[in-house]
PDB file of C-alpha atoms in Angstrom:
ATOM      1  CA  MET A   1     -26.042   1.110   9.625  1.00 56.00           C
ATOM      2  CA  LYS A   2     -22.387   1.849  10.018  1.00 72.00           C
ATOM      3  CA  THR A   3     -20.489  -0.061  12.683  1.00 82.00           C
ATOM      4  CA  LEU A   4     -18.401   1.756  15.286  1.00 80.00           C
ATOM      5  CA  LEU A   5     -15.209   0.689  13.480  1.00 77.00           C
ATOM      6  CA  GLN A   6     -16.449   2.055  10.149  1.00 78.00           C
ATOM      7  CA  ARG A   7     -17.308   5.397  11.741  1.00 84.00           C
ATOM      8  CA  THR A   8     -14.088   5.750  13.718  1.00 88.00           C
ATOM      9  CA  LEU A   9     -11.597   4.431  11.129  1.00 89.00           C
ATOM     10  CA  GLY A  10     -10.990   7.820   9.487  1.00 89.00           C
ATOM     11  CA  PRO A  11     -10.585   9.894  12.685  1.00 90.00           C
ATOM     12  CA  LEU A  12      -8.506   7.135  14.344  1.00 92.00           C
ATOM     13  CA  THR A  13      -6.181   7.044  11.326  1.00 93.00           C
ATOM     14  CA  ALA A  14      -5.748  10.832  11.368  1.00 93.00           C
ATOM     15  CA  VAL A  15      -5.022  10.915  15.122  1.00 94.00           C
ATOM     16  CA  THR A  16      -2.476   8.070  15.072  1.00 94.00           C
ATOM     17  CA  LEU A  17      -0.705   9.561  12.037  1.00 94.00           C
ATOM     18  CA  ALA A  18      -0.543  13.000  13.660  1.00 94.00           C
ATOM     19  CA  LEU A  19       0.783  11.433  16.893  1.00 94.00           C
ATOM     20  CA  THR A  20       3.440   9.527  14.939  1.00 93.00           C
ATOM     21  CA  VAL A  21       4.684  12.705  13.255  1.00 93.00           C
ATOM     22  CA  TRP A  22       4.633  14.684  16.528  1.00 93.00           C
ATOM     23  CA  LEU A  23       6.497  11.992  18.482  1.00 92.00           C
ATOM     24  CA  GLY A  24       8.830  11.200  15.590  1.00 89.00           C
ATOM     25  CA  ILE A  25       9.988  14.753  14.932  1.00 89.00           C
ATOM     26  CA  TRP A  26       9.600  16.626  18.246  1.00 91.00           C
ATOM     27  CA  VAL A  27       9.486  14.196  21.177  1.00 89.00           C
ATOM     28  CA  THR A  28      11.863  11.275  20.566  1.00 86.00           C
ATOM     29  CA  PRO A  29      15.571  11.923  21.196  1.00 84.00           C
ATOM     30  CA  PRO A  30      18.137  11.882  18.376  1.00 84.00           C
ATOM     31  CA  ASP A  31      19.924   8.548  17.969  1.00 81.00           C
ATOM     32  CA  LYS A  32      23.433   8.149  19.438  1.00 80.00           C
ATOM     33  CA  VAL A  33      24.880   7.051  16.083  1.00 80.00           C
ATOM     34  CA  GLN A  34      22.526   8.400  13.394  1.00 82.00           C
ATOM     35  CA  GLY A  35      21.419  11.604  15.128  1.00 85.00           C
ATOM     36  CA  ASP A  36      18.236  13.138  13.673  1.00 85.00           C
ATOM     37  CA  LEU A  37      18.403  10.858  10.643  1.00 86.00           C
ATOM     38  CA  ALA A  38      16.989   8.052  12.819  1.00 87.00           C
ATOM     39  CA  ARG A  39      13.647   9.928  12.748  1.00 91.00           C
ATOM     40  CA  MET A  40      13.189   8.526   9.233  1.00 91.00           C
ATOM     41  CA  LEU A  41      12.814   5.114  10.862  1.00 90.00           C
ATOM     42  CA  TYR A  42       9.429   6.194  12.270  1.00 92.00           C
ATOM     43  CA  ILE A  43       8.006   6.147   8.755  1.00 93.00           C
ATOM     44  CA  HIS A  44      10.208   4.046   6.430  1.00 93.00           C
ATOM     45  CA  PRO A  45       9.857   0.569   8.067  1.00 93.00           C
ATOM     46  CA  ALA A  46       6.106   1.087   8.605  1.00 94.00           C
ATOM     47  CA  LEU A  47       5.643   2.063   4.942  1.00 96.00           C
ATOM     48  CA  ALA A  48       7.515  -1.096   3.881  1.00 94.00           C
ATOM     49  CA  TRP A  49       5.457  -3.191   6.329  1.00 93.00           C
ATOM     50  CA  VAL A  50       2.208  -1.980   4.791  1.00 95.00           C
ATOM     51  CA  ALA A  51       3.455  -2.172   1.173  1.00 94.00           C
ATOM     52  CA  LEU A  52       4.794  -5.719   1.317  1.00 93.00           C
ATOM     53  CA  TYR A  53       3.024  -7.558   4.116  1.00 94.00           C
ATOM     54  CA  VAL A  54      -0.316  -5.863   4.811  1.00 95.00           C
ATOM     55  CA  SER A  55      -1.309  -4.609   1.330  1.00 94.00           C
ATOM     56  CA  PHE A  56       0.227  -7.291  -0.796  1.00 94.00           C
ATOM     57  CA  GLY A  57      -0.723  -9.918   1.810  1.00 95.00           C
ATOM     58  CA  THR A  58      -4.333  -8.805   1.327  1.00 96.00           C
ATOM     59  CA  VAL A  59      -3.891  -9.067  -2.460  1.00 96.00           C
ATOM     60  CA  VAL A  60      -2.540 -12.617  -2.113  1.00 96.00           C
ATOM     61  CA  VAL A  61      -5.335 -13.769   0.226  1.00 96.00           C
ATOM     62  CA  ALA A  62      -8.051 -12.186  -1.964  1.00 95.00           C
ATOM     63  CA  SER A  63      -6.463 -13.679  -5.111  1.00 95.00           C
ATOM     64  CA  ALA A  64      -6.344 -17.152  -3.559  1.00 95.00           C
ATOM     65  CA  LEU A  65      -9.989 -16.777  -2.510  1.00 95.00           C
ATOM     66  CA  TYR A  66     -10.928 -15.851  -6.079  1.00 94.00           C
ATOM     67  CA  LEU A  67      -9.102 -18.828  -7.567  1.00 93.00           C
ATOM     68  CA  TRP A  68     -10.783 -21.195  -5.071  1.00 92.00           C
ATOM     69  CA  PRO A  69     -14.168 -21.995  -6.715  1.00 89.00           C
ATOM     70  CA  ARG A  70     -16.133 -22.031  -3.444  1.00 90.00           C
ATOM     71  CA  THR A  71     -15.079 -18.503  -2.460  1.00 90.00           C
ATOM     72  CA  ARG A  72     -14.963 -16.964  -5.942  1.00 90.00           C
ATOM     73  CA  SER A  73     -16.765 -13.631  -6.096  1.00 90.00           C
ATOM     74  CA  LEU A  74     -16.434 -10.157  -7.556  1.00 90.00           C
ATOM     75  CA  THR A  75     -16.108  -8.843  -4.003  1.00 91.00           C
ATOM     76  CA  VAL A  76     -12.777 -10.579  -3.343  1.00 94.00           C
ATOM     77  CA  ASP A  77     -11.522  -9.487  -6.775  1.00 93.00           C
ATOM     78  CA  ARG A  78     -12.372  -5.870  -5.932  1.00 94.00           C
ATOM     79  CA  VAL A  79     -10.573  -6.204  -2.585  1.00 95.00           C
ATOM     80  CA  ALA A  80      -7.479  -7.488  -4.441  1.00 95.00           C
ATOM     81  CA  GLU A  81      -7.680  -4.610  -6.917  1.00 94.00           C
ATOM     82  CA  ALA A  82      -8.028  -2.009  -4.151  1.00 95.00           C
ATOM     83  CA  ALA A  83      -5.209  -3.389  -1.976  1.00 96.00           C
ATOM     84  CA  LEU A  84      -2.936  -3.687  -5.031  1.00 96.00           C
ATOM     85  CA  GLU A  85      -3.276  -0.020  -5.921  1.00 95.00           C
ATOM     86  CA  VAL A  86      -2.618   1.016  -2.303  1.00 96.00           C
ATOM     87  CA  SER A  87       0.415  -1.284  -2.211  1.00 95.00           C
ATOM     88  CA  ILE A  88       1.945   0.473  -5.231  1.00 96.00           C
ATOM     89  CA  VAL A  89       1.657   3.849  -3.487  1.00 96.00           C
ATOM     90  CA  PHE A  90       3.323   2.455  -0.350  1.00 96.00           C
ATOM     91  CA  ILE A  91       6.106   0.721  -2.327  1.00 96.00           C
ATOM     92  CA  ALA A  92       6.899   4.008  -4.080  1.00 96.00           C
ATOM     93  CA  LEU A  93       7.059   5.780  -0.700  1.00 96.00           C
ATOM     94  CA  THR A  94       9.209   2.996   0.775  1.00 95.00           C
ATOM     95  CA  LEU A  95      11.743   3.462  -2.035  1.00 95.00           C
ATOM     96  CA  ILE A  96      11.647   7.287  -1.817  1.00 95.00           C
ATOM     97  CA  THR A  97      12.063   7.465   1.986  1.00 95.00           C
ATOM     98  CA  GLY A  98      14.746   4.752   1.848  1.00 93.00           C
ATOM     99  CA  SER A  99      16.613   6.771  -0.759  1.00 92.00           C
ATOM    100  CA  LEU A 100      16.327   9.948   1.351  1.00 93.00           C
ATOM    101  CA  TRP A 101      17.793   8.011   4.285  1.00 91.00           C
ATOM    102  CA  GLY A 102      20.475   6.334   2.144  1.00 90.00           C
ATOM    103  CA  ARG A 103      21.905   9.572   0.716  1.00 90.00           C
ATOM    104  CA  PRO A 104      23.247  10.918   4.040  1.00 90.00           C
ATOM    105  CA  ALA A 105      23.792   7.479   5.647  1.00 87.00           C
ATOM    106  CA  TRP A 106      25.448   5.597   2.766  1.00 87.00           C
ATOM    107  CA  GLY A 107      26.481   8.508   0.566  1.00 88.00           C
ATOM    108  CA  VAL A 108      24.347   7.372  -2.383  1.00 89.00           C
ATOM    109  CA  TRP A 109      20.713   7.819  -3.411  1.00 91.00           C
ATOM    110  CA  TRP A 110      20.501   4.291  -4.792  1.00 90.00           C
ATOM    111  CA  VAL A 111      22.558   1.103  -4.831  1.00 86.00           C
ATOM    112  CA  TRP A 112      21.756  -2.184  -6.583  1.00 91.00           C
ATOM    113  CA  ASP A 113      21.572  -3.941  -3.248  1.00 88.00           C
ATOM    114  CA  ALA A 114      19.494  -7.154  -2.995  1.00 88.00           C
ATOM    115  CA  ARG A 115      16.852  -5.605  -0.677  1.00 90.00           C
ATOM    116  CA  LEU A 116      16.457  -2.426  -2.729  1.00 92.00           C
ATOM    117  CA  THR A 117      16.498  -4.186  -6.090  1.00 92.00           C
ATOM    118  CA  SER A 118      13.973  -6.859  -5.083  1.00 93.00           C
ATOM    119  CA  THR A 119      11.671  -4.159  -3.652  1.00 94.00           C
ATOM    120  CA  ALA A 120      11.894  -2.188  -6.915  1.00 94.00           C
ATOM    121  CA  ILE A 121      11.114  -5.399  -8.833  1.00 95.00           C
ATOM    122  CA  MET A 122       8.030  -5.795  -6.618  1.00 95.00           C
ATOM    123  CA  GLY A 123       6.831  -2.380  -7.747  1.00 94.00           C
ATOM    124  CA  VAL A 124       7.310  -3.372 -11.401  1.00 95.00           C
ATOM    125  CA  LEU A 125       5.438  -6.661 -10.828  1.00 95.00           C
ATOM    126  CA  GLU A 126       2.533  -4.794  -9.231  1.00 94.00           C
ATOM    127  CA  LEU A 127       2.401  -2.346 -12.151  1.00 95.00           C
ATOM    128  CA  GLY A 128       2.358  -5.432 -14.399  1.00 94.00           C
ATOM    129  CA  ILE A 129      -0.708  -6.773 -12.579  1.00 94.00           C
ATOM    130  CA  ILE A 130      -2.460  -3.400 -12.981  1.00 93.00           C
ATOM    131  CA  ALA A 131      -1.605  -3.427 -16.723  1.00 93.00           C
ATOM    132  CA  LEU A 132      -2.928  -6.977 -17.005  1.00 91.00           C
ATOM    133  CA  ARG A 133      -6.174  -5.915 -15.335  1.00 90.00           C
ATOM    134  CA  ARG A 134      -6.628  -3.083 -17.817  1.00 88.00           C
ATOM    135  CA  ALA A 135      -5.894  -5.316 -20.813  1.00 85.00           C
ATOM    136  CA  ASN A 136      -8.786  -7.679 -20.081  1.00 73.00           C
ATOM    137  CA  LEU A 137     -12.372  -6.472 -20.248  1.00 73.00           C
ATOM    138  CA  ASP A 138     -14.013  -9.740 -19.278  1.00 83.00           C
ATOM    139  CA  PRO A 139     -14.333  -9.554 -15.449  1.00 85.00           C
ATOM    140  CA  ASP A 140     -13.681 -13.256 -14.871  1.00 87.00           C
ATOM    141  CA  ILE A 141     -10.633 -13.517 -17.152  1.00 88.00           C
ATOM    142  CA  ARG A 142      -9.264 -10.290 -15.677  1.00 89.00           C
ATOM    143  CA  ALA A 143      -9.706 -11.530 -12.117  1.00 91.00           C
ATOM    144  CA  ARG A 144      -8.262 -14.991 -12.801  1.00 92.00           C
ATOM    145  CA  ARG A 145      -5.163 -13.799 -14.637  1.00 92.00           C
ATOM    146  CA  SER A 146      -4.346 -11.054 -12.163  1.00 93.00           C
ATOM    147  CA  ALA A 147      -4.883 -13.474  -9.257  1.00 94.00           C
ATOM    148  CA  VAL A 148      -2.415 -15.973 -10.760  1.00 94.00           C
ATOM    149  CA  LEU A 149       0.174 -13.242 -11.375  1.00 94.00           C
ATOM    150  CA  ALA A 150      -0.323 -11.940  -7.818  1.00 94.00           C
ATOM    151  CA  LEU A 151       0.328 -15.400  -6.355  1.00 95.00           C
ATOM    152  CA  VAL A 152       3.467 -15.785  -8.496  1.00 95.00           C
ATOM    153  CA  SER A 153       4.617 -12.293  -7.451  1.00 94.00           C
ATOM    154  CA  ALA A 154       4.220 -13.282  -3.790  1.00 93.00           C
ATOM    155  CA  LEU A 155       7.411 -15.347  -4.184  1.00 93.00           C
ATOM    156  CA  ASN A 156       9.273 -12.046  -4.517  1.00 92.00           C
ATOM    157  CA  VAL A 157       8.001 -10.932  -1.089  1.00 91.00           C
ATOM    158  CA  ILE A 158       9.791 -13.973   0.392  1.00 93.00           C
ATOM    159  CA  ILE A 159      12.949 -12.978  -1.501  1.00 92.00           C
ATOM    160  CA  ILE A 160      12.652  -9.381  -0.205  1.00 91.00           C
ATOM    161  CA  HIS A 161      12.148 -10.589   3.370  1.00 89.00           C
ATOM    162  CA  PHE A 162      15.177 -12.875   3.414  1.00 88.00           C
ATOM    163  CA  SER A 163      17.377 -10.813   1.046  1.00 85.00           C
ATOM    164  CA  VAL A 164      19.327  -9.282   3.956  1.00 84.00           C
ATOM    165  CA  THR A 165      20.285 -12.719   5.274  1.00 84.00           C
ATOM    166  CA  TRP A 166      20.742 -14.565   1.959  1.00 83.00           C
ATOM    167  CA  TRP A 167      23.069 -11.941   0.496  1.00 79.00           C
ATOM    168  CA  GLN A 168      25.677  -9.457   1.745  1.00 77.00           C
ATOM    169  CA  THR A 169      23.661  -6.246   1.549  1.00 74.00           C
ATOM    170  CA  LEU A 170      24.223  -2.594   2.352  1.00 72.00           C
ATOM    171  CA  HIS A 171      20.710  -2.543   3.803  1.00 76.00           C
ATOM    172  CA  GLN A 172      20.885  -3.504   7.460  1.00 72.00           C
ATOM    173  CA  SER A 173      19.339  -6.738   8.694  1.00 71.00           C
ATOM    174  CA  ALA A 174      16.433  -6.826  11.193  1.00 67.00           C
ATOM    175  CA  SER A 175      17.080  -3.809  13.393  1.00 64.00           C
ATOM    176  CA  VAL A 176      14.081  -3.718  15.758  1.00 63.00           C
ATOM    177  CA  LEU A 177      13.890  -7.349  16.776  1.00 60.00           C
ATOM    178  CA  ALA A 178      17.332  -8.888  16.345  1.00 63.00           C
ATOM    179  CA  PRO A 179      17.678 -12.640  15.741  1.00 63.00           C
ATOM    180  CA  GLY A 180      17.165 -14.333  19.091  1.00 66.00           C
ATOM    181  CA  GLY A 181      14.308 -12.021  20.076  1.00 65.00           C
ATOM    182  CA  LYS A 182      16.483  -9.262  21.597  1.00 70.00           C
ATOM    183  CA  LEU A 183      14.959  -5.776  21.263  1.00 69.00           C
ATOM    184  CA  GLU A 184      17.355  -3.277  19.675  1.00 71.00           C
ATOM    185  CA  VAL A 185      15.115  -0.201  20.094  1.00 73.00           C
ATOM    186  CA  HIS A 186      13.905   1.091  23.454  1.00 73.00           C
ATOM    187  CA  GLY A 187      11.769   3.653  25.275  1.00 80.00           C
ATOM    188  CA  SER A 188       9.990   6.409  23.354  1.00 82.00           C
ATOM    189  CA  MET A 189      11.784   5.380  20.149  1.00 83.00           C
ATOM    190  CA  LEU A 190      10.261   1.894  20.379  1.00 87.00           C
ATOM    191  CA  TRP A 191       6.736   3.158  21.172  1.00 88.00           C
ATOM    192  CA  THR A 192       6.837   5.689  18.356  1.00 90.00           C
ATOM    193  CA  MET A 193       7.966   3.036  15.934  1.00 90.00           C
ATOM    194  CA  LEU A 194       5.184   0.669  17.032  1.00 91.00           C
ATOM    195  CA  LEU A 195       2.650   3.515  16.765  1.00 94.00           C
ATOM    196  CA  SER A 196       3.822   4.204  13.200  1.00 94.00           C
ATOM    197  CA  PHE A 197       3.064   0.585  12.273  1.00 94.00           C
ATOM    198  CA  VAL A 198      -0.454   0.934  13.740  1.00 95.00           C
ATOM    199  CA  ALA A 199      -1.023   4.338  12.055  1.00 95.00           C
ATOM    200  CA  PHE A 200       0.028   3.221   8.574  1.00 96.00           C
ATOM    201  CA  THR A 201      -1.911  -0.045   8.889  1.00 96.00           C
ATOM    202  CA  LEU A 202      -5.034   1.982   9.755  1.00 95.00           C
ATOM    203  CA  LEU A 203      -4.319   4.269   6.796  1.00 96.00           C
ATOM    204  CA  PHE A 204      -4.076   1.215   4.541  1.00 96.00           C
ATOM    205  CA  SER A 205      -7.491   0.042   5.820  1.00 94.00           C
ATOM    206  CA  TRP A 206      -9.067   3.444   5.167  1.00 94.00           C
ATOM    207  CA  LEU A 207      -7.536   3.863   1.680  1.00 95.00           C
ATOM    208  CA  THR A 208      -8.409   0.300   0.660  1.00 95.00           C
ATOM    209  CA  ARG A 209     -11.986   0.755   1.851  1.00 94.00           C
ATOM    210  CA  GLU A 210     -12.357   3.962  -0.179  1.00 92.00           C
ATOM    211  CA  ARG A 211     -10.745   2.353  -3.258  1.00 94.00           C
ATOM    212  CA  TYR A 212     -13.084  -0.643  -2.891  1.00 94.00           C
ATOM    213  CA  ARG A 213     -16.115   1.657  -2.740  1.00 91.00           C
ATOM    214  CA  LEU A 214     -14.892   3.351  -5.918  1.00 91.00           C
ATOM    215  CA  SER A 215     -14.853  -0.043  -7.710  1.00 88.00           C
ATOM    216  CA  VAL A 216     -18.380  -0.801  -6.499  1.00 89.00           C
ATOM    217  CA  ARG A 217     -19.660   2.607  -7.705  1.00 86.00           C
ATOM    218  CA  ARG A 218     -17.967   2.130 -11.095  1.00 82.00           C
ATOM    219  CA  ALA A 219     -19.503  -1.328 -11.488  1.00 80.00           C
ATOM    220  CA  GLY A 220     -22.934   0.071 -10.655  1.00 76.00           C
ATOM    221  CA  ARG A 221     -22.489   2.903 -13.156  1.00 73.00           C
ATOM    222  CA  THR A 222     -21.351   0.502 -15.904  1.00 72.00           C
ATOM    223  CA  SER A 223     -24.405  -1.634 -15.223  1.00 69.00           C
ATOM    224  CA  ASP A 224     -26.711   1.428 -15.416  1.00 72.00           C
ATOM    225  CA  VAL A 225     -25.158   2.523 -18.739  1.00 73.00           C
ATOM    226  CA  LEU A 226     -25.557  -1.007 -20.114  1.00 73.00           C
ATOM    227  CA  GLN A 227     -29.210  -1.185 -19.021  1.00 75.00           C
ATOM    228  CA  ALA A 228     -29.928   2.207 -20.606  1.00 77.00           C
ATOM    229  CA  ALA A 229     -28.279   1.115 -23.892  1.00 78.00           C
ATOM    230  CA  LEU A 230     -30.293  -2.130 -23.924  1.00 77.00           C
ATOM    231  CA  ALA A 231     -33.542  -0.240 -23.257  1.00 78.00           C
ATOM    232  CA  GLN A 232     -32.750   2.161 -26.105  1.00 80.00           C
ATOM    233  CA  ARG A 233     -32.081  -0.691 -28.539  1.00 80.00           C
ATOM    234  CA  GLN A 234     -35.307  -2.432 -27.513  1.00 77.00           C
ATOM    235  CA  ALA A 235     -37.260   0.791 -28.028  1.00 78.00           C
ATOM    236  CA  GLU A 236     -35.728   1.125 -31.511  1.00 79.00           C
ATOM    237  CA  GLY A 237     -36.967  -2.386 -32.372  1.00 74.00           C
ATOM    238  CA  VAL A 238     -40.610  -1.682 -31.486  1.00 67.00           C
ATOM    239  CA  PRO A 239     -42.732  -1.091 -34.683  1.00 65.00           C
ATOM    240  CA  ARG A 240     -44.492   2.276 -34.797  1.00 58.00           C
TER     241      ARG A 240
ATOM    242  CA  MET B   1      17.449  17.069   9.388  1.00 84.00           C
ATOM    243  CA  LYS B   2      16.633  18.305   5.857  1.00 89.00           C
ATOM    244  CA  TYR B   3      16.431  14.713   4.579  1.00 90.00           C
ATOM    245  CA  VAL B   4      14.029  13.820   7.425  1.00 91.00           C
ATOM    246  CA  ILE B   5      11.797  16.816   6.676  1.00 92.00           C
ATOM    247  CA  ALA B   6      11.901  15.885   2.960  1.00 93.00           C
ATOM    248  CA  GLY B   7      10.936  12.271   3.785  1.00 93.00           C
ATOM    249  CA  TYR B   8       7.979  13.249   5.991  1.00 94.00           C
ATOM    250  CA  SER B   9       6.854  15.912   3.494  1.00 94.00           C
ATOM    251  CA  VAL B  10       6.987  13.639   0.445  1.00 95.00           C
ATOM    252  CA  THR B  11       5.133  10.917   2.350  1.00 95.00           C
ATOM    253  CA  GLY B  12       2.427  13.360   3.443  1.00 94.00           C
ATOM    254  CA  VAL B  13       2.019  14.907  -0.010  1.00 95.00           C
ATOM    255  CA  VAL B  14       1.877  11.560  -1.847  1.00 96.00           C
ATOM    256  CA  LEU B  15      -0.597   9.983   0.599  1.00 95.00           C
ATOM    257  CA  ALA B  16      -2.815  13.081   0.662  1.00 95.00           C
ATOM    258  CA  GLY B  17      -2.596  13.232  -3.135  1.00 95.00           C
ATOM    259  CA  TYR B  18      -3.659   9.605  -3.446  1.00 95.00           C
ATOM    260  CA  ALA B  19      -6.573  10.117  -1.029  1.00 94.00           C
ATOM    261  CA  LEU B  20      -7.651  13.179  -3.048  1.00 94.00           C
ATOM    262  CA  SER B  21      -7.381  11.209  -6.284  1.00 93.00           C
ATOM    263  CA  LEU B  22      -9.780   8.607  -4.845  1.00 92.00           C
ATOM    264  CA  TRP B  23     -12.232  11.380  -3.952  1.00 89.00           C
ATOM    265  CA  TRP B  24     -11.861  12.998  -7.384  1.00 90.00           C
ATOM    266  CA  ARG B  25     -12.244   9.715  -9.299  1.00 87.00           C
ATOM    267  CA  SER B  26     -15.297   8.881  -7.232  1.00 83.00           C
ATOM    268  CA  HIS B  27     -16.979  12.229  -8.005  1.00 80.00           C
ATOM    269  CA  ARG B  28     -15.944  12.188 -11.672  1.00 77.00           C
ATOM    270  CA  ASP B  29     -17.673   8.827 -12.082  1.00 59.00           C
ATOM    271  CA  VAL B  30     -20.867  10.135 -10.503  1.00 57.00           C
ATOM    272  CA  ASP B  31     -21.062  13.245 -12.739  1.00 51.00           C
TER     273      ASP B  31
END
């Protein structure tokens, strides 16, 4: 029996996303400095939040659980696989929306800035993990190797997070919560931004759940095909 | 505003496309 959360996840995601778009484009005022361009900040930071912290955080936790013998299971490997694929989609969107903001704000589509470059490297690392998964057919070897690479790749998330303070970057430093805990965004702009974080986190949960179910169905189908092939071979071996 | 509309549109299209791809892959595997 489905729980209330399972039943409401899809509709809740759709409603919060629709509210974010409505508030972000039609309700919130234009920014004093950036004008309408600030409306991009109701999607770009939330996309990055999901890509790097929520999705890849899930990959890291699931990978660590797989490598720990007591918690090793195909379930946690499938969770890692699902969250990884969702993370790649969100990283791509983070880079695209950042570029669409950068063109009018900075005058360039792309710059080899520490934050941008390290985020792009994260996308390449995640594609590498996907490639590694496809190169290994043995489920255990595949899960172990991709889990190790995911944990190594997690170091890059730390680099991305601190890149704006470790290096002189074109990308601005923390702009919602400034160092010292002072809020830099207020009123409807703040609430819309917070709602966008909730909406995209819910969307991550929904997409990851659906991707996980796909892995389970595929595993079941592979098992059925294998059983059918074994039964056929056994039938061939029976003397007539 | 055109960059904002482009950003929201691309985000919507890519996310909807990914969700559809999950649905399609799921049904392709069943058939």
